[in-house]
mmCIF file of C-alpha atoms in Angstrom:
data_model
loop_
_atom_site.group_PDB
_atom_site.id
_atom_site.type_symbol
_atom_site.label_atom_id
_atom_site.label_comp_id
_atom_site.label_asym_id
_atom_site.label_seq_id
_atom_site.Cartn_x
_atom_site.Cartn_y
_atom_site.Cartn_z
ATOM 1 C CA MET A 3 16.057 -2.425 -13.492
ATOM 2 C CA ASN A 4 12.791 -2.744 -15.404
ATOM 3 C CA GLU A 5 10.724 0.354 -16.099
ATOM 4 C CA VAL A 6 8.978 1.546 -12.938
ATOM 5 C CA VAL A 7 5.608 3.292 -13.140
ATOM 6 C CA VAL A 8 4.006 4.721 -10.009
ATOM 7 C CA VAL A 9 0.218 4.784 -10.090
ATOM 8 C CA ILE A 10 -1.678 6.781 -7.461
ATOM 9 C CA PRO A 11 -5.324 5.643 -7.290
ATOM 10 C CA ALA A 12 -7.458 8.538 -6.055
ATOM 11 C CA ARG A 13 -11.195 8.119 -5.501
ATOM 12 C CA TYR A 14 -13.276 11.156 -4.654
ATOM 13 C CA ASP A 15 -15.839 9.287 -2.565
ATOM 14 C CA SER A 16 -14.892 8.279 0.960
ATOM 15 C CA SER A 17 -17.235 7.182 3.716
ATOM 16 C CA ARG A 18 -15.177 8.938 6.394
ATOM 17 C CA LEU A 19 -13.737 11.902 4.511
ATOM 18 C CA PRO A 20 -15.648 12.805 1.319
ATOM 19 C CA GLY A 21 -13.384 14.408 -1.257
ATOM 20 C CA LYS A 22 -10.343 13.234 0.684
ATOM 21 C CA PRO A 23 -7.772 13.641 -2.150
ATOM 22 C CA LEU A 24 -8.667 17.346 -2.403
ATOM 23 C CA LEU A 25 -8.407 18.182 1.299
ATOM 24 C CA ASP A 26 -6.267 21.282 1.680
ATOM 25 C CA ILE A 27 -2.881 20.865 3.349
ATOM 26 C CA HIS A 28 -1.342 24.313 3.729
ATOM 27 C CA GLY A 29 -2.433 25.535 0.334
ATOM 28 C CA GLU A 30 -2.211 22.321 -1.675
ATOM 29 C CA PRO A 31 -4.602 19.399 -2.203
ATOM 30 C CA MET A 32 -3.439 16.236 -0.479
ATOM 31 C CA ILE A 33 -3.174 14.344 -3.763
ATOM 32 C CA ALA A 34 -0.644 16.905 -5.043
ATOM 33 C CA ARG A 35 1.600 16.272 -2.055
ATOM 34 C CA VAL A 36 1.408 12.505 -2.631
ATOM 35 C CA TRP A 37 2.213 13.012 -6.308
ATOM 36 C CA ARG A 38 5.232 15.178 -5.490
ATOM 37 C CA ARG A 39 6.593 12.568 -3.084
ATOM 38 C CA ALA A 40 6.228 9.917 -5.787
ATOM 39 C CA CYS A 41 8.039 12.160 -8.270
ATOM 40 C CA GLN A 42 11.010 12.258 -5.888
ATOM 41 C CA SER A 43 11.455 8.501 -6.360
ATOM 42 C CA GLY A 44 13.373 6.852 -9.172
ATOM 43 C CA ALA A 45 10.193 5.973 -11.075
ATOM 44 C CA THR A 46 10.225 6.666 -14.788
ATOM 45 C CA ARG A 47 6.565 7.735 -14.765
ATOM 46 C CA VAL A 48 4.005 8.848 -12.173
ATOM 47 C CA VAL A 49 0.302 8.639 -13.008
ATOM 48 C CA VAL A 50 -2.659 9.828 -10.937
ATOM 49 C CA ALA A 51 -5.563 7.446 -11.642
ATOM 50 C CA THR A 52 -8.887 8.948 -10.605
ATOM 51 C CA ASP A 53 -12.596 8.434 -11.145
ATOM 52 C CA ASP A 54 -13.464 12.111 -10.760
ATOM 53 C CA GLU A 55 -12.894 15.134 -12.968
ATOM 54 C CA ARG A 56 -12.498 17.375 -9.896
ATOM 55 C CA ILE A 57 -9.324 15.514 -8.920
ATOM 56 C CA ALA A 58 -8.045 15.579 -12.493
ATOM 57 C CA SER A 59 -8.651 19.341 -12.681
ATOM 58 C CA ALA A 60 -6.814 19.930 -9.408
ATOM 59 C CA MET A 61 -3.705 18.167 -10.759
ATOM 60 C CA ARG A 62 -3.518 19.866 -14.160
ATOM 61 C CA PRO A 63 -1.770 23.020 -12.829
ATOM 62 C CA TYR A 64 1.032 20.699 -11.662
ATOM 63 C CA GLU A 65 1.370 19.257 -15.183
ATOM 64 C CA ALA A 66 0.870 15.818 -13.665
ATOM 65 C CA GLU A 67 -0.057 12.858 -15.828
ATOM 66 C CA VAL A 68 -3.673 12.037 -14.962
ATOM 67 C CA MET A 69 -5.890 9.230 -16.217
ATOM 68 C CA LEU A 70 -9.654 9.193 -15.722
ATOM 69 C CA THR A 71 -10.614 5.601 -14.974
ATOM 70 C CA GLU A 72 -13.869 3.711 -14.595
ATOM 71 C CA ARG A 73 -15.849 4.473 -11.454
ATOM 72 C CA ASP A 74 -16.951 0.965 -10.502
ATOM 73 C CA HIS A 75 -13.648 -0.774 -9.759
ATOM 74 C CA PRO A 76 -13.993 -3.046 -6.704
ATOM 75 C CA SER A 77 -10.429 -2.283 -5.542
ATOM 76 C CA GLY A 78 -7.428 -0.089 -6.165
ATOM 77 C CA THR A 79 -5.650 -3.060 -7.737
ATOM 78 C CA ASP A 80 -8.343 -3.287 -10.407
ATOM 79 C CA ARG A 81 -7.851 0.421 -11.109
ATOM 80 C CA LEU A 82 -4.108 -0.210 -11.516
ATOM 81 C CA ALA A 83 -4.836 -3.009 -13.962
ATOM 82 C CA GLU A 84 -6.922 -0.652 -16.106
ATOM 83 C CA VAL A 85 -4.088 1.887 -16.135
ATOM 84 C CA ALA A 86 -1.515 -0.773 -17.093
ATOM 85 C CA VAL A 87 -3.649 -1.880 -20.056
ATOM 86 C CA ARG A 88 -4.393 1.628 -21.263
ATOM 87 C CA LEU A 89 -0.718 2.617 -21.021
ATOM 88 C CA GLY A 90 0.246 -0.513 -22.952
ATOM 89 C CA LEU A 91 2.827 -1.532 -20.346
ATOM 90 C CA ASP A 92 5.039 -4.540 -20.999
ATOM 91 C CA ALA A 93 4.362 -7.568 -18.808
ATOM 92 C CA ASP A 94 7.639 -7.056 -16.886
ATOM 93 C CA THR A 95 7.051 -3.360 -16.145
ATOM 94 C CA ILE A 96 6.944 -2.744 -12.401
ATOM 95 C CA VAL A 97 3.847 -0.862 -11.236
ATOM 96 C CA VAL A 98 3.986 0.636 -7.748
ATOM 97 C CA ASN A 99 0.674 1.402 -6.054
ATOM 98 C CA VAL A 100 1.015 4.519 -3.890
ATOM 99 C CA GLN A 101 -2.168 5.349 -2.008
ATOM 100 C CA GLY A 102 -3.557 8.826 -2.594
ATOM 101 C CA ASP A 103 -3.943 9.460 1.147
ATOM 102 C CA GLU A 104 -0.256 9.193 2.087
ATOM 103 C CA PRO A 105 1.172 12.712 1.750
ATOM 104 C CA LEU A 106 4.155 11.851 3.969
ATOM 105 C CA ILE A 107 5.297 8.681 2.183
ATOM 106 C CA PRO A 108 9.113 8.632 1.808
ATOM 107 C CA ALA A 109 10.348 8.273 -1.778
ATOM 108 C CA SER A 110 12.929 5.783 -0.480
ATOM 109 C CA LEU A 111 10.175 3.277 0.322
ATOM 110 C CA ILE A 112 8.792 3.555 -3.199
ATOM 111 C CA ASP A 113 12.240 2.797 -4.592
ATOM 112 C CA GLN A 114 12.801 -0.015 -2.110
ATOM 113 C CA VAL A 115 9.617 -1.916 -2.942
ATOM 114 C CA ALA A 116 10.333 -1.605 -6.682
ATOM 115 C CA TRP A 117 13.890 -2.879 -6.274
ATOM 116 C CA ARG A 118 12.683 -5.767 -4.129
ATOM 117 C CA LEU A 119 10.421 -6.981 -6.911
ATOM 118 C CA ALA A 120 13.092 -6.468 -9.565
ATOM 119 C CA ASP A 121 15.509 -8.592 -7.522
ATOM 120 C CA ASP A 122 13.220 -11.656 -7.482
ATOM 121 C CA ALA A 123 12.194 -12.737 -10.974
ATOM 122 C CA SER A 124 9.940 -15.456 -9.496
ATOM 123 C CA ALA A 125 7.811 -12.969 -7.528
ATOM 124 C CA SER A 126 4.745 -11.198 -8.894
ATOM 125 C CA ILE A 127 4.370 -8.723 -6.021
ATOM 126 C CA ALA A 128 6.626 -6.997 -3.503
ATOM 127 C CA THR A 129 5.610 -5.177 -0.360
ATOM 128 C CA LEU A 130 7.081 -3.944 2.932
ATOM 129 C CA ALA A 131 6.882 -4.686 6.642
ATOM 130 C CA GLU A 132 8.255 -3.376 9.924
ATOM 131 C CA PRO A 133 8.827 -4.966 13.357
ATOM 132 C CA ILE A 134 6.068 -5.036 15.970
ATOM 133 C CA GLY A 135 7.295 -4.175 19.439
ATOM 134 C CA ASP A 136 4.181 -4.128 21.624
ATOM 135 C CA VAL A 137 1.310 -6.492 22.344
ATOM 136 C CA GLU A 138 -1.377 -3.891 21.693
ATOM 137 C CA THR A 139 -0.284 -3.645 18.077
ATOM 138 C CA LEU A 140 0.180 -7.396 17.731
ATOM 139 C CA PHE A 141 -3.335 -8.209 18.947
ATOM 140 C CA ASN A 142 -5.023 -5.338 17.093
ATOM 141 C CA PRO A 143 -7.083 -6.857 14.230
ATOM 142 C CA ASN A 144 -6.779 -3.614 12.254
ATOM 143 C CA VAL A 145 -3.022 -4.200 12.044
ATOM 144 C CA VAL A 146 -2.128 -6.778 9.395
ATOM 145 C CA LYS A 147 0.647 -9.191 10.297
ATOM 146 C CA VAL A 148 2.891 -11.069 7.852
ATOM 147 C CA VAL A 149 5.094 -14.154 8.205
ATOM 148 C CA ARG A 150 8.049 -14.629 5.827
ATOM 149 C CA ASP A 151 10.184 -17.559 4.729
ATOM 150 C CA LEU A 152 13.989 -17.754 4.561
ATOM 151 C CA TYR A 153 14.025 -15.895 1.249
ATOM 152 C CA GLY A 154 11.794 -13.038 2.357
ATOM 153 C CA ARG A 155 8.705 -14.381 0.612
ATOM 154 C CA ALA A 156 5.357 -14.149 2.367
ATOM 155 C CA LEU A 157 4.032 -17.317 3.953
ATOM 156 C CA TYR A 158 0.800 -15.730 5.150
ATOM 157 C CA PHE A 159 -0.897 -12.445 6.003
ATOM 158 C CA SER A 160 -3.385 -12.242 8.861
ATOM 159 C CA ARG A 161 -5.232 -9.931 11.190
ATOM 160 C CA ALA A 162 -4.523 -12.456 13.948
ATOM 161 C CA PRO A 163 -1.295 -12.382 16.007
ATOM 162 C CA VAL A 164 0.851 -14.706 13.886
ATOM 163 C CA PRO A 165 3.092 -16.473 14.580
ATOM 164 C CA TRP A 166 1.558 -17.634 17.839
ATOM 165 C CA ASP A 167 4.115 -18.011 20.635
ATOM 166 C CA ARG A 168 2.606 -21.085 22.254
ATOM 167 C CA GLU A 169 4.876 -21.213 25.293
ATOM 168 C CA SER A 170 5.333 -17.536 26.140
ATOM 169 C CA PHE A 171 1.769 -16.405 25.460
ATOM 170 C CA ALA A 172 0.437 -19.114 27.787
ATOM 171 C CA GLN A 173 2.510 -17.637 30.611
ATOM 172 C CA ARG A 174 2.792 -13.932 29.737
ATOM 173 C CA PRO A 175 0.412 -12.846 26.982
ATOM 174 C CA ASP A 176 1.338 -9.212 27.675
ATOM 175 C CA HIS A 177 5.007 -9.613 26.777
ATOM 176 C CA LEU A 178 6.901 -10.064 23.497
ATOM 177 C CA GLU A 179 10.131 -11.979 23.916
ATOM 178 C CA THR A 180 11.396 -12.036 20.310
ATOM 179 C CA ASP A 181 11.339 -9.902 17.183
ATOM 180 C CA ALA A 182 9.376 -12.512 15.236
ATOM 181 C CA TRP A 183 6.350 -10.305 14.548
ATOM 182 C CA LEU A 184 6.032 -8.046 11.533
ATOM 183 C CA ARG A 185 3.427 -5.444 10.684
ATOM 184 C CA HIS A 186 2.546 -5.309 7.009
ATOM 185 C CA ILE A 187 2.874 -1.932 5.281
ATOM 186 C CA GLY A 188 0.367 -1.519 2.460
ATOM 187 C CA LEU A 189 2.767 -0.361 -0.241
ATOM 188 C CA TYR A 190 2.852 -2.711 -3.235
ATOM 189 C CA ALA A 191 4.843 -3.231 -6.412
ATOM 190 C CA TYR A 192 3.357 -5.483 -9.102
ATOM 191 C CA ARG A 193 4.436 -6.815 -12.453
ATOM 192 C CA ALA A 194 2.057 -5.472 -15.086
ATOM 193 C CA GLY A 195 1.510 -8.977 -16.439
ATOM 194 C CA PHE A 196 0.287 -10.127 -13.039
ATOM 195 C CA LEU A 197 -2.284 -7.322 -12.904
ATOM 196 C CA ALA A 198 -3.771 -8.560 -16.173
ATOM 197 C CA GLU A 199 -4.297 -11.988 -14.585
ATOM 198 C CA TYR A 200 -5.560 -10.680 -11.265
ATOM 199 C CA VAL A 201 -8.647 -8.946 -12.631
ATOM 200 C CA ASP A 202 -10.048 -12.268 -13.876
ATOM 201 C CA TRP A 203 -9.944 -13.987 -10.477
ATOM 202 C CA LEU A 204 -12.790 -14.247 -8.002
ATOM 203 C CA PRO A 205 -12.097 -13.460 -4.322
ATOM 204 C CA SER A 206 -10.555 -16.459 -2.572
ATOM 205 C CA PRO A 207 -11.978 -18.075 0.604
ATOM 206 C CA LEU A 208 -9.108 -16.916 2.837
ATOM 207 C CA GLU A 209 -9.295 -13.421 1.384
ATOM 208 C CA GLN A 210 -12.975 -13.255 2.254
ATOM 209 C CA LEU A 211 -12.355 -14.503 5.802
ATOM 210 C CA GLU A 212 -9.476 -12.123 6.571
ATOM 211 C CA GLN A 213 -10.629 -9.312 4.260
ATOM 212 C CA LEU A 214 -7.095 -9.129 2.855
ATOM 213 C CA GLU A 215 -6.838 -8.758 -0.899
ATOM 214 C CA GLN A 216 -3.230 -10.002 -1.156
ATOM 215 C CA LEU A 217 -4.342 -13.501 -0.128
ATOM 216 C CA ARG A 218 -6.016 -13.837 -3.533
ATOM 217 C CA ALA A 219 -2.616 -13.770 -5.217
ATOM 218 C CA MET A 220 -1.210 -16.376 -2.827
ATOM 219 C CA HIS A 221 -4.291 -18.548 -3.371
ATOM 220 C CA HIS A 222 -3.365 -18.654 -7.064
ATOM 221 C CA GLY A 223 0.254 -19.583 -6.328
ATOM 222 C CA HIS A 224 1.913 -16.202 -6.862
ATOM 223 C CA ARG A 225 4.886 -15.219 -4.725
ATOM 224 C CA ILE A 226 5.036 -12.020 -2.690
ATOM 225 C CA GLN A 227 8.387 -10.598 -1.627
ATOM 226 C CA VAL A 228 8.379 -8.761 1.721
ATOM 227 C CA ALA A 229 11.218 -6.371 2.596
ATOM 228 C CA LEU A 230 11.852 -4.746 5.957
ATOM 229 C CA ALA A 231 11.213 -1.041 5.405
ATOM 230 C CA CYS A 232 14.410 0.988 5.151
ATOM 231 C CA GLU A 233 12.798 3.844 7.080
ATOM 232 C CA ALA A 234 9.630 4.534 9.022
ATOM 233 C CA HIS A 235 6.380 4.534 7.087
ATOM 234 C CA PRO A 236 4.157 7.393 8.326
ATOM 235 C CA ALA A 237 0.487 6.539 8.675
ATOM 236 C CA GLY A 238 -1.889 7.765 5.991
ATOM 237 C CA VAL A 239 -5.126 9.727 6.310
ATOM 238 C CA ASP A 240 -8.236 7.700 7.142
ATOM 239 C CA THR A 241 -9.994 10.009 9.596
ATOM 240 C CA GLN A 242 -10.283 13.700 10.409
ATOM 241 C CA GLU A 243 -7.905 13.115 13.319
ATOM 242 C CA ASP A 244 -5.339 11.623 10.917
ATOM 243 C CA PHE A 245 -5.722 14.624 8.649
ATOM 244 C CA GLU A 246 -5.098 17.110 11.466
ATOM 245 C CA ARG A 247 -2.041 15.115 12.568
ATOM 246 C CA VAL A 248 -0.586 15.201 9.051
ATOM 247 C CA ARG A 249 -1.219 18.952 8.780
ATOM 248 C CA ARG A 250 0.653 19.482 12.060
ATOM 249 C CA LEU A 251 3.598 17.340 10.965
ATOM 250 C CA ILE A 252 3.939 19.158 7.657
ATOM 251 C CA ALA A 253 3.693 22.528 9.408
ATOM 252 C CA GLU A 254 6.475 21.454 11.775
ATOM 253 C CA GLU A 255 8.611 20.644 8.737
ATOM 254 C CA GLY A 256 8.004 24.135 7.420
ATOM 255 C CA GLY A 257 5.528 22.958 4.819
ATOM 256 C CA ALA A 258 8.140 20.678 3.240
ATOM 257 C CA THR A 259 6.921 18.135 0.690
#
């Protein structure tokens, strides 16, 4: 397989949880736990990409590779593109974006999304999904849905309940009769060459309507491979409640990383 580089974008500022990457989880900053999980994958390199010296300083005792990036990137993907350029990565190098607020992410999912991209030379991006089994999740606009073709490539991403079951929903909108619905998991693998193109594009109309960044790539004709996650993807930390839940789960595991 091509070289795989994991990049963990970590911004200090957060509207809900300021300094989120440095929140203490049983004696370690959250970003360190994410980094360690990534290091358990088959990646050849793991880089923490941050806009703040405080995060960089926190990771130095771990001898982690850290890159201080520009502060004004509009998205994590733009931050990845900067890292890919500064590292001088070949166009075919696979870059996996692991969010800095996912201290429970399984290394197996990192490997899976990288392999999925490596297996499809025509795809520029790979990502993951899991089945939706209840109507509350399906109709929740905060849950992103994805529809795939026969070859596992994304047809569309939406906050709406797609596909729409015209017959069943007209009779029983509170019941799911098939396993046709998939929840998108926000773990991405990119080809470094694609990232160099992406930063020059303006947001697309559908992206602006749905507020889904991956639609920009599809707007420009790039293929996205979508694999069914090989194991459960634990939710990340967006709120104080999420943070307390993660602390409890890690304590129950005996502090395991």
